[in-house]
Tab-separated table of C-alpha atoms in Angstrom:
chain	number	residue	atom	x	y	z
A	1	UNK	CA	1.303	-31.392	-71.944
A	2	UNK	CA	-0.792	-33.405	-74.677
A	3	UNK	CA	1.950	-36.375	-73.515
A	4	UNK	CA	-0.123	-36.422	-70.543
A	5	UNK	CA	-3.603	-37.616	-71.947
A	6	UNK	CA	-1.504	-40.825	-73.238
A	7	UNK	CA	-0.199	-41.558	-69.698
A	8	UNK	CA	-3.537	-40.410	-67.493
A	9	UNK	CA	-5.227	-42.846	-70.620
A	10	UNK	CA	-2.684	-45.954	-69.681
A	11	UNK	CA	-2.568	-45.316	-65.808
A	12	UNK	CA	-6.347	-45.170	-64.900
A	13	UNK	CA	-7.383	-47.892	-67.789
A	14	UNK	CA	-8.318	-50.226	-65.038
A	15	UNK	CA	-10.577	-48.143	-63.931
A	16	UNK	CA	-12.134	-47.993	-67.528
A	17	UNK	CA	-11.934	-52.210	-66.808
A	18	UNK	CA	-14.218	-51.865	-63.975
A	19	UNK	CA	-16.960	-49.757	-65.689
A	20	UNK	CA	-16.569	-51.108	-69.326
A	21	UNK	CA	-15.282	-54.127	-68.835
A	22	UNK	CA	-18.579	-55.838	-68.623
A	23	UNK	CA	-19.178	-54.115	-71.875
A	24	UNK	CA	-16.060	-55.199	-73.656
A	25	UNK	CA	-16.830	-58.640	-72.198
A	26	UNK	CA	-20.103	-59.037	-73.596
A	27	UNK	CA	-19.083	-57.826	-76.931
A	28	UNK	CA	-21.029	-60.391	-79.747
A	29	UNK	CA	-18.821	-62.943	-82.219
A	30	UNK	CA	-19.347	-61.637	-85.465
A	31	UNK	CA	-19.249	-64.368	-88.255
A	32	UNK	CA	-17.124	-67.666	-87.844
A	33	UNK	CA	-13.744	-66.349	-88.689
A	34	UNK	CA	-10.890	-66.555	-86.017
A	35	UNK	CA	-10.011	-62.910	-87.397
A	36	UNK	CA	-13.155	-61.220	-87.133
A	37	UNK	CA	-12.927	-61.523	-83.910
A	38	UNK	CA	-10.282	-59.780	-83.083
A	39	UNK	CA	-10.968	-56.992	-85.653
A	40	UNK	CA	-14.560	-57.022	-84.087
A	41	UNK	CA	-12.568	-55.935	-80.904
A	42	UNK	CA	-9.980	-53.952	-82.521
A	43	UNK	CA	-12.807	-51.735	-83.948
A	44	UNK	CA	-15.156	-51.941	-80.420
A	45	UNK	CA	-12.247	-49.955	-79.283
A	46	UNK	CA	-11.398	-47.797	-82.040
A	47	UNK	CA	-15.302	-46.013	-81.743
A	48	UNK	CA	-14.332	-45.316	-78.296
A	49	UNK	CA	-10.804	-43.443	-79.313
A	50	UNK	CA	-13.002	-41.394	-81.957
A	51	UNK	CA	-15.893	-40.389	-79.664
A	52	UNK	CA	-13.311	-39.476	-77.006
A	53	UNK	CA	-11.098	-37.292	-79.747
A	54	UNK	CA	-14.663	-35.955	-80.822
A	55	UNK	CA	-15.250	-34.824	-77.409
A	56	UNK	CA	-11.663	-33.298	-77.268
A	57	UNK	CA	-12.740	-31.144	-80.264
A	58	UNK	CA	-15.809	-29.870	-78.086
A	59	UNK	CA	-13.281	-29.350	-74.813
A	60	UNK	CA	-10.598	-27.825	-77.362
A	61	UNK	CA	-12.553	-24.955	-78.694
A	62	UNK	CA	-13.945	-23.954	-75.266
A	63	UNK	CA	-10.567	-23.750	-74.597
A	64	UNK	CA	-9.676	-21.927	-77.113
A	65	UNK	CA	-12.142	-19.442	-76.895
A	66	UNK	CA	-10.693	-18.775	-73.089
A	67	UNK	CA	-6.938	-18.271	-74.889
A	68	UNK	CA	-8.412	-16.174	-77.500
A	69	UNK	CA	-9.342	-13.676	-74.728
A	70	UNK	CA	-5.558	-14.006	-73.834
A	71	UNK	CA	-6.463	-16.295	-70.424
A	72	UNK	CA	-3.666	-18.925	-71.345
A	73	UNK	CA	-2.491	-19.289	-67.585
A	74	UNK	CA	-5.812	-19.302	-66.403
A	75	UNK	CA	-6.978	-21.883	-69.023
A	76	UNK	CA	-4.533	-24.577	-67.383
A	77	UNK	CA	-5.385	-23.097	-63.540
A	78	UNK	CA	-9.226	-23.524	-64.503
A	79	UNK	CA	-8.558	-26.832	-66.247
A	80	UNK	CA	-7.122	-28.363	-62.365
A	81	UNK	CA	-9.625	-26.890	-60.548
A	82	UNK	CA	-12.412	-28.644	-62.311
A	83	UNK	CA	-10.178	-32.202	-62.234
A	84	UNK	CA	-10.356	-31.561	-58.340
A	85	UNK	CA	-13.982	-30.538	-58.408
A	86	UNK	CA	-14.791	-33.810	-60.169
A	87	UNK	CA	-12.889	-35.894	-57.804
A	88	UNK	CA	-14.273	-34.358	-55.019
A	89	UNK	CA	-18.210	-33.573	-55.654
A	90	UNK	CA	-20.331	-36.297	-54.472
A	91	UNK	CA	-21.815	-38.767	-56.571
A	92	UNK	CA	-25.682	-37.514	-55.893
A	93	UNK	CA	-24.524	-33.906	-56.758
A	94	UNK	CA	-23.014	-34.953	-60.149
A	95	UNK	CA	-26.491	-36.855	-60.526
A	96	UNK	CA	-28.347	-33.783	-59.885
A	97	UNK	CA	-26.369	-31.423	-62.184
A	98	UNK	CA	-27.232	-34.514	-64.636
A	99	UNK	CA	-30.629	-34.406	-64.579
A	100	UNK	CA	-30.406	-30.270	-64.396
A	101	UNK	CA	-28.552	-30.269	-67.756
A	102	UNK	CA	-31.452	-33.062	-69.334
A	103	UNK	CA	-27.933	-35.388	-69.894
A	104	UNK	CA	-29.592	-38.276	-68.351
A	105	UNK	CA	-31.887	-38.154	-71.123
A	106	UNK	CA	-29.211	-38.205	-73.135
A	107	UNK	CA	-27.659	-41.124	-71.633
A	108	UNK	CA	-31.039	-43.029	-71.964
A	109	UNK	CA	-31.004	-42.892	-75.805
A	110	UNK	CA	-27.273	-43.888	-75.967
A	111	UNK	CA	-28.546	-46.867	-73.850
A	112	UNK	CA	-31.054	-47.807	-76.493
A	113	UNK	CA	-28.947	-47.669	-79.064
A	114	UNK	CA	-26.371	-49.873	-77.062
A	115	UNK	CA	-28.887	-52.090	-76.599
A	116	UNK	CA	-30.251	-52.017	-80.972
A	117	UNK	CA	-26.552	-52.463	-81.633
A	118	UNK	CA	-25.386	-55.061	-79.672
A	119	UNK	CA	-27.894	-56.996	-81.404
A	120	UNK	CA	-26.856	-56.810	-84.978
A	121	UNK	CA	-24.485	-59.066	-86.059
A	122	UNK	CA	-21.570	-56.946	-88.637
A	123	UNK	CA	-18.056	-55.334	-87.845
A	124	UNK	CA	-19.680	-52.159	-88.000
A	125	UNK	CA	-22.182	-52.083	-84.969
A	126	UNK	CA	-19.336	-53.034	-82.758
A	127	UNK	CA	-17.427	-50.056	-83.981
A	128	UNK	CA	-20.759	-48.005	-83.659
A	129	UNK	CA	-20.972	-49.418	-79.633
A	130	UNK	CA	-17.476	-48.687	-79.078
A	131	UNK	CA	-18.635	-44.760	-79.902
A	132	UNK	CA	-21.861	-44.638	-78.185
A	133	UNK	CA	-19.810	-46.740	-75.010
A	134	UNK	CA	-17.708	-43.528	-75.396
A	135	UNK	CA	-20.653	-41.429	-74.447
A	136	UNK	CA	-21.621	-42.833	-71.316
A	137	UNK	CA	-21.298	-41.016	-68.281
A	138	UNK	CA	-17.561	-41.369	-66.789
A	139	UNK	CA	-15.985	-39.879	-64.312
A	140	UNK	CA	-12.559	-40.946	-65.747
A	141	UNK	CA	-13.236	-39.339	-68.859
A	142	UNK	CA	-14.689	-35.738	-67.670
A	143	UNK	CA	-11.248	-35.419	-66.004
A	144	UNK	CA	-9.499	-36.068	-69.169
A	145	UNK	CA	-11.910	-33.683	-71.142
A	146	UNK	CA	-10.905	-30.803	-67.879
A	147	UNK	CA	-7.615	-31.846	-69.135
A	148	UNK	CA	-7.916	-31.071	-72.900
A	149	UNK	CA	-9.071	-27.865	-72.549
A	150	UNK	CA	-5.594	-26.483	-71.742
A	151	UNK	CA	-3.943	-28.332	-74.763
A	152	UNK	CA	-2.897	-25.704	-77.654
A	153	UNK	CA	-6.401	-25.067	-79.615
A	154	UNK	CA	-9.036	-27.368	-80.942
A	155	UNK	CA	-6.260	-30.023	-82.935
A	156	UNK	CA	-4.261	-30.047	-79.655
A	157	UNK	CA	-7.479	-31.273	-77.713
A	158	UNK	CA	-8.140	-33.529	-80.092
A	159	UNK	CA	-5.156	-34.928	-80.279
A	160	UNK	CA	-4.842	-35.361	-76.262
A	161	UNK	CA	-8.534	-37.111	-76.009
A	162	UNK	CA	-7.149	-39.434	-78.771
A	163	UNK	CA	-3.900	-40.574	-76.999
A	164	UNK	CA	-6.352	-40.918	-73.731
A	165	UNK	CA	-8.148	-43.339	-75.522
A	166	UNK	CA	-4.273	-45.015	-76.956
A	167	UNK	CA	-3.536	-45.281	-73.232
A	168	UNK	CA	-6.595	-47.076	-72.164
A	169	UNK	CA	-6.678	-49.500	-75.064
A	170	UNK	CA	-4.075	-52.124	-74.704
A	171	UNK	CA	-5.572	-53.434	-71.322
A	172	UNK	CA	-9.714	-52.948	-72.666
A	173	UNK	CA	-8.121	-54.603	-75.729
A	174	UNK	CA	-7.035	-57.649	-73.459
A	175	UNK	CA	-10.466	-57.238	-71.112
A	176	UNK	CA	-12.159	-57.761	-74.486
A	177	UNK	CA	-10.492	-60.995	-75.459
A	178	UNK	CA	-10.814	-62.520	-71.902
A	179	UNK	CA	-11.391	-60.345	-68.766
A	180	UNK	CA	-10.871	-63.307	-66.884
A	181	UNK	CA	-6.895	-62.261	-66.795
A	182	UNK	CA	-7.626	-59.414	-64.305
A	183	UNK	CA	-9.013	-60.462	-61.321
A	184	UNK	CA	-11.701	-58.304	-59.317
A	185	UNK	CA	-8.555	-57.473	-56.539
A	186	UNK	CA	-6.507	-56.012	-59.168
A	187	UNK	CA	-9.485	-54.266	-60.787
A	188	UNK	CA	-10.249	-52.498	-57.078
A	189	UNK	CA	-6.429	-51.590	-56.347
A	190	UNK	CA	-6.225	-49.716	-59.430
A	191	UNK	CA	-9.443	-47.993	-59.238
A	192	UNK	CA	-8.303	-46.519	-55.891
A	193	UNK	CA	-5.954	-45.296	-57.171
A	194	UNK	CA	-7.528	-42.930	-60.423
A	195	UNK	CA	-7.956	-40.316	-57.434
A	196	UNK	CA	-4.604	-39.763	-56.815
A	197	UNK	CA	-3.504	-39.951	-60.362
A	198	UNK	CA	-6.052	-37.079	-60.919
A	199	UNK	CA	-5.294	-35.032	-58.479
A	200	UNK	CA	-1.464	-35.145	-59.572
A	201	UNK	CA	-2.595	-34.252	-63.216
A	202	UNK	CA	-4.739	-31.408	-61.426
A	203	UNK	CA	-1.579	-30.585	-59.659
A	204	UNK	CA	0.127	-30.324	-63.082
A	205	UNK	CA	-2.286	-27.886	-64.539
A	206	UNK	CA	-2.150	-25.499	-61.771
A	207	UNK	CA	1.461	-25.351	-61.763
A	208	UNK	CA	1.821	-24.633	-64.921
A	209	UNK	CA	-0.435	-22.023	-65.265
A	210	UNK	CA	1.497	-20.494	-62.312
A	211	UNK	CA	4.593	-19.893	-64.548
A	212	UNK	CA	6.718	-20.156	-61.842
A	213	UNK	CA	9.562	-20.537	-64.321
A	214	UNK	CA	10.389	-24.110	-63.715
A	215	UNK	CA	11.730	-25.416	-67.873
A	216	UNK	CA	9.332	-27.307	-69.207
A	217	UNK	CA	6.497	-27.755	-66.106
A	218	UNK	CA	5.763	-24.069	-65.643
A	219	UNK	CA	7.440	-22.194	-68.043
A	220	UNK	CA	7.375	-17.994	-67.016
A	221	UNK	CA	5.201	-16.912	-69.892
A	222	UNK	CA	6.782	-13.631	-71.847
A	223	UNK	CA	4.854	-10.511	-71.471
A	224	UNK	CA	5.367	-8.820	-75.465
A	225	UNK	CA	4.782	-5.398	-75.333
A	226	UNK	CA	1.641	-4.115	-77.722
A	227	UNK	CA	1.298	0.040	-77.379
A	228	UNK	CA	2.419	0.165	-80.999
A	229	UNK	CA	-0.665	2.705	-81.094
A	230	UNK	CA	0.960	4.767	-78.269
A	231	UNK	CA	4.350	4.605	-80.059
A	232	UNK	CA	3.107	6.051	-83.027
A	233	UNK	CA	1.311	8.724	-81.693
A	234	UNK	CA	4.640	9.962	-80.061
A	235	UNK	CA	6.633	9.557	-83.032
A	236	UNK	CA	4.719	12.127	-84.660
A	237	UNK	CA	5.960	15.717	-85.432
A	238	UNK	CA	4.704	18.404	-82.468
């Protein structure tokens, strides 16, 4: 299932287009060389793979916390249900549980510090705003993250936040170097259509978690029997 993050990553990263795009877009030329442009891009979008594998760390030992319990199944189950749950609660509410949690004060010091590093002019504080532009609040990305915390432990989650990021950066790659090659049309077509891509990966999730038995989707998940404790006791001598 980590294969997924990679192709949820390259399917919705139009929708990352329309809400970082201006972002990428505005990105600052650092020093006169034809090259450090590009690597100034290269690394913009780099900081956002690593904050979004960082956050897979976060998602992967919640997760694993859940299979440690021995709630595999339900790990993937609970993983869907909160992709639908994001895709379906209303804007306001998701504002509300924001300001609940103190995240939007959060979100107003990763501002600042957008702001403080879009002014200096080095290779590094473009990598640093590609990380802190990984922290802003996205909807696209909090289904990912419900995503990651059914991949296998903290590595696995990691690893599936990272090739989310690989999926998303060829086109934010190209959005960087001139978003004038996406029109607004395309832009809205695609981000109409991160719903539906969600709810299939939801859809995904559940089904596995249902071990139905179906190779590969949702494998029937072996029941190993562990009354060692009760064997024992009746091996012994009356």
């Amino acid at each position: 299932m980590i294969w997924a993050g990679f192709l949820f990553g390259l399917l919705g990263s139009f929708h990352c287009v329309g809400m970082c795009g201006p972002i990428a877009m505005a990105l600052p030329f650092v020093g006169s060389s034809g090259w450090r442009y590009y690597a100034g891009r290269l690394l913009y979008n780099g900081g956002r793979i690593v904050t979004y594998a960082s956050l897979g760390a976060l998602a992967g030992a919640f997760g694993q916390s859940l299979e440690m319990a021995g709630l595999q199944q339900t790990v993937s189950i609970v993983s869907g249900v909160l992709i639908l749950l994001l895709l379906v609660l209303p804007a306001a509410l998701k504002g509300k549980a924001s300001s609940v949690l103190g995240t939007d004060k959060v979100m107003g010091w990763v501002r600042k510090k957008l702001g403080y590093y879009f002014q200096k002019n080095s290779l590094g504080s473009l990598f640093i705003v590609g990380m802190l532009n990984g922290l802003l609040p996205c909807g696209f990305v909090y289904i990912a993250l419900a995503g990651a915390i059914s991949a296998p432990g903290i590595g696995g989650a990691m690893l599936y936040m990272a090739l989310f990021g690989l999926g998303t950066f060829p086109l934010m790659y190209i959005v960087s170097l001139s978003g004038k090659l996406i029109s607004l049309k395309v832009r809205g077509m695609f981000n109409r259509a991160v719903p539906y891509v969600g709810m299939a990966l939801a859809v995904l999730f559940i089904v596995r978690g249902l071990g139905l038995g179906i190779p590969y989707l949702s494998p029937k998940v072996v029941q190993t029997a562990q009354h060692t404790t009760e064997m024992s006791c009746c091996s012994k001598p009356k």
